[in-house]
PDB file of C-alpha atoms in Angstrom:
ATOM      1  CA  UNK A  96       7.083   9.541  12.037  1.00  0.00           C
ATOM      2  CA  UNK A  97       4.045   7.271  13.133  1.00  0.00           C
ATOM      3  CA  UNK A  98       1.900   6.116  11.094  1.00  0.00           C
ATOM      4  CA  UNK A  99      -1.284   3.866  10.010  1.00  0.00           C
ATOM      5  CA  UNK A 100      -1.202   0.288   8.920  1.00  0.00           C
ATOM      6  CA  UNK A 101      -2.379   0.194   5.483  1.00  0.00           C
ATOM      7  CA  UNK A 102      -2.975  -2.588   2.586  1.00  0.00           C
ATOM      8  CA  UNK A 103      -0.190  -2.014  -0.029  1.00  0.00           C
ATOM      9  CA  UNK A 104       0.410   1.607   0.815  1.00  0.00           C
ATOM     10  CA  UNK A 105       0.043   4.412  -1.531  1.00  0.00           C
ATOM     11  CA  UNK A 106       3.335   5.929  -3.428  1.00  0.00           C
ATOM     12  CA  UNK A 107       2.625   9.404  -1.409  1.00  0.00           C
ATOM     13  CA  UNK A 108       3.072   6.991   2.118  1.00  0.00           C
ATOM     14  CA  UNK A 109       6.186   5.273   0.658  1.00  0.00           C
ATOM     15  CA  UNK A 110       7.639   8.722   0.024  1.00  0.00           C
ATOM     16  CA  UNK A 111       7.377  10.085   2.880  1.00  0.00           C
ATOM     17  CA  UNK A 112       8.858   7.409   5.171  1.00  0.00           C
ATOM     18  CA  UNK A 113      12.026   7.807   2.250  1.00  0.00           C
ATOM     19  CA  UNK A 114      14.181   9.046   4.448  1.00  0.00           C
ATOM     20  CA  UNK A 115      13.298   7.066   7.593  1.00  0.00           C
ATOM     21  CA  UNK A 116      15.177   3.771   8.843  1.00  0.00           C
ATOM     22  CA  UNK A 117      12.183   2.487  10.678  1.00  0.00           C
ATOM     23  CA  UNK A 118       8.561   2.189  10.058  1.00  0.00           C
ATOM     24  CA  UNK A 119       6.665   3.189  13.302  1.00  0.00           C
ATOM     25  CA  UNK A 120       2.971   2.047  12.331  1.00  0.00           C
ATOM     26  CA  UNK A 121       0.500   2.906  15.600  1.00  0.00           C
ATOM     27  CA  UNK A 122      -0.546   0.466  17.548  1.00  0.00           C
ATOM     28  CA  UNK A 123      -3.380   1.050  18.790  1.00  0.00           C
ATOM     29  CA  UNK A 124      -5.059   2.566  15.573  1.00  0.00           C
ATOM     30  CA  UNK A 125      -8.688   1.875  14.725  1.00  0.00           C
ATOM     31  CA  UNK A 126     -10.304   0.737  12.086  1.00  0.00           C
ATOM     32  CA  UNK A 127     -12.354   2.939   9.807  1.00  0.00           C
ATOM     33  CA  UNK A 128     -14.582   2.174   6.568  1.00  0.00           C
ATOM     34  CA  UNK A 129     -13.266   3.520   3.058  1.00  0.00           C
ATOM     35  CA  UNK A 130      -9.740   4.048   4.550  1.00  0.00           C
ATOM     36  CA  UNK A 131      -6.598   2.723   3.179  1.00  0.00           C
ATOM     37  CA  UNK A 132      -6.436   0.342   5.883  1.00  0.00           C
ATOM     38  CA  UNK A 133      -8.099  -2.299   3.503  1.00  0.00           C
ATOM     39  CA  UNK A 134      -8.266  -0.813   0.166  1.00  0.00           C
ATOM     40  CA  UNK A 135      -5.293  -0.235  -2.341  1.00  0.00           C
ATOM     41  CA  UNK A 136      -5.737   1.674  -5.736  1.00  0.00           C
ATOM     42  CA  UNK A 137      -4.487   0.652  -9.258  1.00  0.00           C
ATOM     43  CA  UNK A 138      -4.803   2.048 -12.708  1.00  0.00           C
ATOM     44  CA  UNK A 139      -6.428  -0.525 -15.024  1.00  0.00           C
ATOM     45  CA  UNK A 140      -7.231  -0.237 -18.520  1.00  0.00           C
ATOM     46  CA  UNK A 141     -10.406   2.137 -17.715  1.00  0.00           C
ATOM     47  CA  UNK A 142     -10.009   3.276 -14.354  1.00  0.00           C
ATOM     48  CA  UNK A 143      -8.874   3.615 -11.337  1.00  0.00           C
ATOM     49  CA  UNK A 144      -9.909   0.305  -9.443  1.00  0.00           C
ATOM     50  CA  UNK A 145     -10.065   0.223  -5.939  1.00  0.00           C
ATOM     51  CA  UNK A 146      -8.625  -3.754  -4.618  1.00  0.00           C
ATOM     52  CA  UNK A 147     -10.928  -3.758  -1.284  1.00  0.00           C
ATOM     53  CA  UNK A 148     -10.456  -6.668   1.069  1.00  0.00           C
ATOM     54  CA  UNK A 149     -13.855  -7.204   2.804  1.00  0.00           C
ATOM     55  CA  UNK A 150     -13.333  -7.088   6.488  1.00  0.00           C
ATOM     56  CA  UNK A 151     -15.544  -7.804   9.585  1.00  0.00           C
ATOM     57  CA  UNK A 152     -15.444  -4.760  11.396  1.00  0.00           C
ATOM     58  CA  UNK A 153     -17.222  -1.909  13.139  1.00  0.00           C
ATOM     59  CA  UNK A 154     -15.772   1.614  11.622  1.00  0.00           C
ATOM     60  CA  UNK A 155     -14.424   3.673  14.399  1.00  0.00           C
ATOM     61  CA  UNK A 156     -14.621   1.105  17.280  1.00  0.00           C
ATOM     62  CA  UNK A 157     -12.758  -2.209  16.087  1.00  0.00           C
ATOM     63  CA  UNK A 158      -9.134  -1.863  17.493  1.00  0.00           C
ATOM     64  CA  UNK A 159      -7.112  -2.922  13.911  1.00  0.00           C
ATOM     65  CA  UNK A 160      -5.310  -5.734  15.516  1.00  0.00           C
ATOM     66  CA  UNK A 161      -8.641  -7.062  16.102  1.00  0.00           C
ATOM     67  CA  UNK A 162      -9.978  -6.724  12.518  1.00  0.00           C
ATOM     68  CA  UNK A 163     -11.065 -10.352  11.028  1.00  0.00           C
ATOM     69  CA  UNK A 164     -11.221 -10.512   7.123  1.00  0.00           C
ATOM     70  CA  UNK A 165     -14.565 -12.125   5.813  1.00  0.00           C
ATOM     71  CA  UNK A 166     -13.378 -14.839   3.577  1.00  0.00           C
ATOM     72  CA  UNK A 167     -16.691 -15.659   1.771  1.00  0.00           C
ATOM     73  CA  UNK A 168     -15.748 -14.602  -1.246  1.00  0.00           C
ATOM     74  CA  UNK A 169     -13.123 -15.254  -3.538  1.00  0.00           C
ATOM     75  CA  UNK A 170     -11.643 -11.564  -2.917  1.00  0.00           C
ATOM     76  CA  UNK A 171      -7.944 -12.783  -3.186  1.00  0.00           C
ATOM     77  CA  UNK A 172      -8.643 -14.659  -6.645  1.00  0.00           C
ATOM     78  CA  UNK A 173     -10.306 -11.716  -7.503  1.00  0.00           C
ATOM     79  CA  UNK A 174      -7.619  -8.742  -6.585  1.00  0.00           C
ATOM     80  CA  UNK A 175      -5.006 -10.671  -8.546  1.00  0.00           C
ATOM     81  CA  UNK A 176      -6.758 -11.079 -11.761  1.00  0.00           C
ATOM     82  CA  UNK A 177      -7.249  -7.689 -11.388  1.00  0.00           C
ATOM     83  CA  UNK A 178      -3.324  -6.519 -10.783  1.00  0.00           C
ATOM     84  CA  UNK A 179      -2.463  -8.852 -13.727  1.00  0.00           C
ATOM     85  CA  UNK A 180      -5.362  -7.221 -16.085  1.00  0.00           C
ATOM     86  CA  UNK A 181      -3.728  -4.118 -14.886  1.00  0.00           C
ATOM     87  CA  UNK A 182       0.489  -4.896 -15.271  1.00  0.00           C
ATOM     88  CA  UNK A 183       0.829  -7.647 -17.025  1.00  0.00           C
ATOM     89  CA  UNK A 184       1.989  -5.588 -19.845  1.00  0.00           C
ATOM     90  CA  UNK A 185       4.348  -2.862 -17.549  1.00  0.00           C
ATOM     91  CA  UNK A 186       7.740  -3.533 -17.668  1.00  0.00           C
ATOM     92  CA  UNK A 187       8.594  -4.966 -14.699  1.00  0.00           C
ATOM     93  CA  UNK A 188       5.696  -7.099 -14.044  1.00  0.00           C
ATOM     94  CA  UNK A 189       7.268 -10.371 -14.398  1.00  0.00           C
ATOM     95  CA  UNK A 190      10.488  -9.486 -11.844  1.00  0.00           C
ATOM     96  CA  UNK A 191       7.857  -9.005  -9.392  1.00  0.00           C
ATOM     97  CA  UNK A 192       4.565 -10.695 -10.010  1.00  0.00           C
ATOM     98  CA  UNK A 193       5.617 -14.188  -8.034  1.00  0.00           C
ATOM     99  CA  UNK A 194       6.133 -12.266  -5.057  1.00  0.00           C
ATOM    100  CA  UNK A 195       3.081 -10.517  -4.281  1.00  0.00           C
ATOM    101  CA  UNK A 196       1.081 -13.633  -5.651  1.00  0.00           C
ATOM    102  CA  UNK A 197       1.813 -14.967  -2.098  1.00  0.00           C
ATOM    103  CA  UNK A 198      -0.439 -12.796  -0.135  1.00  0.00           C
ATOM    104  CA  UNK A 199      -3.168 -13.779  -2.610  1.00  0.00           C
ATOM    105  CA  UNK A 200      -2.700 -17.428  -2.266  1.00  0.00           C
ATOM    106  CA  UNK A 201      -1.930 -17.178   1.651  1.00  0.00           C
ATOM    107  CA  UNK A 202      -5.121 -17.507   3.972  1.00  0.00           C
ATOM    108  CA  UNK A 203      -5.343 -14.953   6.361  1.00  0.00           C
ATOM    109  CA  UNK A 204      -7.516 -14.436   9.614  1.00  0.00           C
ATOM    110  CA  UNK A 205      -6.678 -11.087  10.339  1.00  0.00           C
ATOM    111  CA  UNK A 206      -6.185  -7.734   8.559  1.00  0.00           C
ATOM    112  CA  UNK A 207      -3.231  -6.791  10.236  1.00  0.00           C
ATOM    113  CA  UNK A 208      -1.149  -9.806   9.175  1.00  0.00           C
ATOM    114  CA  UNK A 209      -2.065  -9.093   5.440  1.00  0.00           C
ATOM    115  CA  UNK A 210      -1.191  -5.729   6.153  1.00  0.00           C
ATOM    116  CA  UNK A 211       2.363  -6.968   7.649  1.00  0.00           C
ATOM    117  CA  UNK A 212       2.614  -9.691   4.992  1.00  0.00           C
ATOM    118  CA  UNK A 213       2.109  -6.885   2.086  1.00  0.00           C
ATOM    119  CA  UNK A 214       4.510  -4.580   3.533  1.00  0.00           C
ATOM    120  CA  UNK A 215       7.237  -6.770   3.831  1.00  0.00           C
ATOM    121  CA  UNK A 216       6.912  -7.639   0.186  1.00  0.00           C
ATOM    122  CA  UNK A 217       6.641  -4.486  -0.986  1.00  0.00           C
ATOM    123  CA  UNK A 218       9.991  -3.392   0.781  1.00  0.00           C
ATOM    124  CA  UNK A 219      11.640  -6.136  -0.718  1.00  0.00           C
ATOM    125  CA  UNK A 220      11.040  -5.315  -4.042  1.00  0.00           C
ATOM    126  CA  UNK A 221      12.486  -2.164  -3.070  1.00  0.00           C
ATOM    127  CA  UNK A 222      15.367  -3.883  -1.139  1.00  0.00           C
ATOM    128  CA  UNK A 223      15.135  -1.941   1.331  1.00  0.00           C
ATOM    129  CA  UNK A 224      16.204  -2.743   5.165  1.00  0.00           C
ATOM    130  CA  UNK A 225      13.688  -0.617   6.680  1.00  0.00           C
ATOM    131  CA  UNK A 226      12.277  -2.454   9.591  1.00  0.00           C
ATOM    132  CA  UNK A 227       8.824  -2.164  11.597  1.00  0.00           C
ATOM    133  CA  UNK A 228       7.675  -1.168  14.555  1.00  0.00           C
ATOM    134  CA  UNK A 229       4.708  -0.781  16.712  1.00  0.00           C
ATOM    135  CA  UNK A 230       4.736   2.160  19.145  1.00  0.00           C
ATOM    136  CA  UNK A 231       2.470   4.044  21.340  1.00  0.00           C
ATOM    137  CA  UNK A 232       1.844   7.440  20.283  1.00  0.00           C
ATOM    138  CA  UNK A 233       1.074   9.984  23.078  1.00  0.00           C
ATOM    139  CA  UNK A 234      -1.480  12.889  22.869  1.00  0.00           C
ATOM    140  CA  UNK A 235       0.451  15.283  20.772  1.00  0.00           C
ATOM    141  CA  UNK A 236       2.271  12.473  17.991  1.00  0.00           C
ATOM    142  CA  UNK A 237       1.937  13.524  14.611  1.00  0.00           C
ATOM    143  CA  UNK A 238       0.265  10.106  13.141  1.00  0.00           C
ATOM    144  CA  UNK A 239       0.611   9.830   8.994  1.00  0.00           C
ATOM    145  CA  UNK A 240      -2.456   9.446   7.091  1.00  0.00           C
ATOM    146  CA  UNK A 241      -4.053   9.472   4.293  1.00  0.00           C
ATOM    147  CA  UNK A 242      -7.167   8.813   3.228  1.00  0.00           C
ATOM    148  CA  UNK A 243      -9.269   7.988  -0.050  1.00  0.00           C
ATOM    149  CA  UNK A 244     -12.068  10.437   0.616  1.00  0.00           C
ATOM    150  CA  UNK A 245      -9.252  13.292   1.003  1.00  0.00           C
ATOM    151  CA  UNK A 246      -7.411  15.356  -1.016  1.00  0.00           C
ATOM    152  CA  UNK A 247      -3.992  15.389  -0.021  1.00  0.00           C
ATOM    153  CA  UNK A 248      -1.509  18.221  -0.103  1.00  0.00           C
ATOM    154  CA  UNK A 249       1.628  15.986  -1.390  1.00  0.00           C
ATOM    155  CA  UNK A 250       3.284  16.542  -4.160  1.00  0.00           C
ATOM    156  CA  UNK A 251       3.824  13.707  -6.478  1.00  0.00           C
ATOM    157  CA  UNK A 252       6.518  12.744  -8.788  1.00  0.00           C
ATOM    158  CA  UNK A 253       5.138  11.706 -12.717  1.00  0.00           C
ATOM    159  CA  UNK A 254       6.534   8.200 -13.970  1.00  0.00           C
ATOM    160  CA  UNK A 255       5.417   6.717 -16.804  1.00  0.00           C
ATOM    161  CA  UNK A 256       2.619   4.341 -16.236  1.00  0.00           C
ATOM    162  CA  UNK A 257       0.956   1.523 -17.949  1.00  0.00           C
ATOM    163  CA  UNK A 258      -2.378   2.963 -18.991  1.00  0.00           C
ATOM    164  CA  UNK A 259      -3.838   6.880 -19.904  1.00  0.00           C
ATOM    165  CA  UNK A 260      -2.107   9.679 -21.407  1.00  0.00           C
ATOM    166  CA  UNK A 261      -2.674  11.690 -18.052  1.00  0.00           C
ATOM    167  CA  UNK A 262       0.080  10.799 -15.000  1.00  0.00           C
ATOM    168  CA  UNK A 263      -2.309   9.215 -12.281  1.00  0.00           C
ATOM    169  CA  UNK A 264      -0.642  10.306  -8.589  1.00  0.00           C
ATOM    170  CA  UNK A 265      -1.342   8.937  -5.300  1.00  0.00           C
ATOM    171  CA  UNK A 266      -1.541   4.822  -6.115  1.00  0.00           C
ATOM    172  CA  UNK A 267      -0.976   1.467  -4.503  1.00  0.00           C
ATOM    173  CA  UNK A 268       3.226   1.176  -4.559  1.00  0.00           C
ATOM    174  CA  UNK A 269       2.847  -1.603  -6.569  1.00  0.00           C
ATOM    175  CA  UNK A 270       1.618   1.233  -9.629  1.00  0.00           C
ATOM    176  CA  UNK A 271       5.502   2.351  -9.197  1.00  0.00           C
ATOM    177  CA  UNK A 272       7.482  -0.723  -8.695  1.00  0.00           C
ATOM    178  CA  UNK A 273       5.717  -2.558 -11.799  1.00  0.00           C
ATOM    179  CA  UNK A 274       6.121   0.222 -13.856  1.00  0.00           C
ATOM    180  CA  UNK A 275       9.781   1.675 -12.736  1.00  0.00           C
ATOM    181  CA  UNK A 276      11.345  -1.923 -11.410  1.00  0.00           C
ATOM    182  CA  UNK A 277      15.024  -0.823  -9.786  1.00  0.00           C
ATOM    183  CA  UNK A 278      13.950   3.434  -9.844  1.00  0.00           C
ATOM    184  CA  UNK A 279      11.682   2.706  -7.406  1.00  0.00           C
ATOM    185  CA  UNK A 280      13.616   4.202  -4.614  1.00  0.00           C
ATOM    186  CA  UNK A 281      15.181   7.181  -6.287  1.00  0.00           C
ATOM    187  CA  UNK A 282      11.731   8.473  -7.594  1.00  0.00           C
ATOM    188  CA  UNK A 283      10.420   8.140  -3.967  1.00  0.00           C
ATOM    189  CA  UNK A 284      13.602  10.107  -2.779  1.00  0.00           C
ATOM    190  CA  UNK A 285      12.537  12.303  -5.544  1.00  0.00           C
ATOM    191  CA  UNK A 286       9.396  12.801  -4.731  1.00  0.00           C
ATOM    192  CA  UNK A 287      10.190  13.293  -0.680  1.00  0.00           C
ATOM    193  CA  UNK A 288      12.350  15.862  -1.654  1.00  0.00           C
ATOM    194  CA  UNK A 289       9.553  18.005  -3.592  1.00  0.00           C
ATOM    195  CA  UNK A 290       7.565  17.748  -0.368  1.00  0.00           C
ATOM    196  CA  UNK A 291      10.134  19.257   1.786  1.00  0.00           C
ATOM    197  CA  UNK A 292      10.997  21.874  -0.155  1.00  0.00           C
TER     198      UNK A 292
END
C-alpha cells in the first residue's frame, strides 16, 4: 500500500498500514492546500483544532520534497501550547510529551523532513519496527489518502478521549497514543479489522 506523506497522520492512516511491515509513502506526490500533508487535527477543550504548519508552496504544482516551511511565525511554539492545552490532562501525556517536543524545538527547512521527523516519533511511541520507504507508483497504484475536506468511508474504533461526551474519529495519532499509551496498537489492529470485514 502507497501512500501520502502527511504531518502526524490521522488514526484512520495508522490503521490501515496495521498490518503492513513497511511504509511505502509516494515519492513523487504533490503538494496540495488544506490536505493532511501539513495539517494534523486534535480535540481541545472546545473543538476540534486544526495544528497547520504554514508552508511556501504552490497547491497542485510544488513537488512535496520541494516544499519549504515559512518560519515567520512562531508556528512550532504555537502547535505545542496547543497539544499541551489539549493532553496535558490524558493519561499518558507525560510518557510521551518529551518526545514529540523535539519536532517543535527542531528547525526545519523543509516539509518533508518534519513529515519524516514526526513519523518516526510517532512509531516509536508505538514501538513499532515498521520502516519507510519511498517508491514510484505506476499508472494503476492504489495511493492512500485522505483528506480534511472529505468524508471518508473508514470505520473507526471509539476510545475514550480527553474532552466531549461524543467519541471524535478520524484525529492526529497523537489523539490515540496520549489517551490509550501501550493500547495503541491493538485498537489500530482493532480498528483495521472493522475495515476489512
Amino acid at each position: 500500500m502507497i501512500s501520502t506523506p502527511n504531518f502526524l497522520p490521522t488514526v484512520t492512516y495508522f490503521a490501515e498500514i496495521a498490518t503492513e511491515n513497511e511504509i511505502l509513502w509516494n515519492e513523487t506526490d504533490v503538494y496540495f492546500k488544506q490536505s493532511f500533508r501539513n495539517r494534523a487535527s486534535i480535540l481541545g477543550a472546545n473543538k476540534v483544532e486544526n495544528l497547520i504548519v504554514p508552508v511556501h508552496a504552490s497547491s497542485g504544482k510544488t513537488a512535496l520534497k520541494e516544499v519549504k516551511i515559512d518560519n515567520h511565525s512562531a508556528w512550532q511554539r504555537t502547535h505545542l501550547r496547543t497539544i499541551e492545552a489539549a493532553y496535558r490532562n490524558s493519561p499518558y501525556f507525560q510518557y510521551y510529551d518529551y518526545l514529540f517536543e523535539e519536532i517543535f524545538t527542531k528547525s526545519y527547512d523543509f516539509l518533508i523532513d518534519l513529515q519524516v521527523d514526526a513519523l518516526k516519533i510517532c512509531l516509536k511511541c508505538m514501538q513499532s519496527n515498521k520502516k519507510m520507504m519511498w517508491v514510484k507508483p505506476d499508472e494503476n497504484a492504489d495511493v492512500l489518502e485522505f483528506s480534511p475536506k472529505k468524508e471518508t468511508n473508514r470505520h473507526s474504533y471509539s476510545y475514550n478521549q480527553t474532552f466531549g461526551d461524543e467519541f471524535v474519529p478520524h484525529l492526529s495519532i497523537i489523539d490515540l497514543i496520549f489517551n490509550q499509551g501501550p493500547q495503541t496498537n491493538e485498537i489500530l489492529r482493532i480498528q483495521n479489522q472493522l475495515n476489512i470485514a
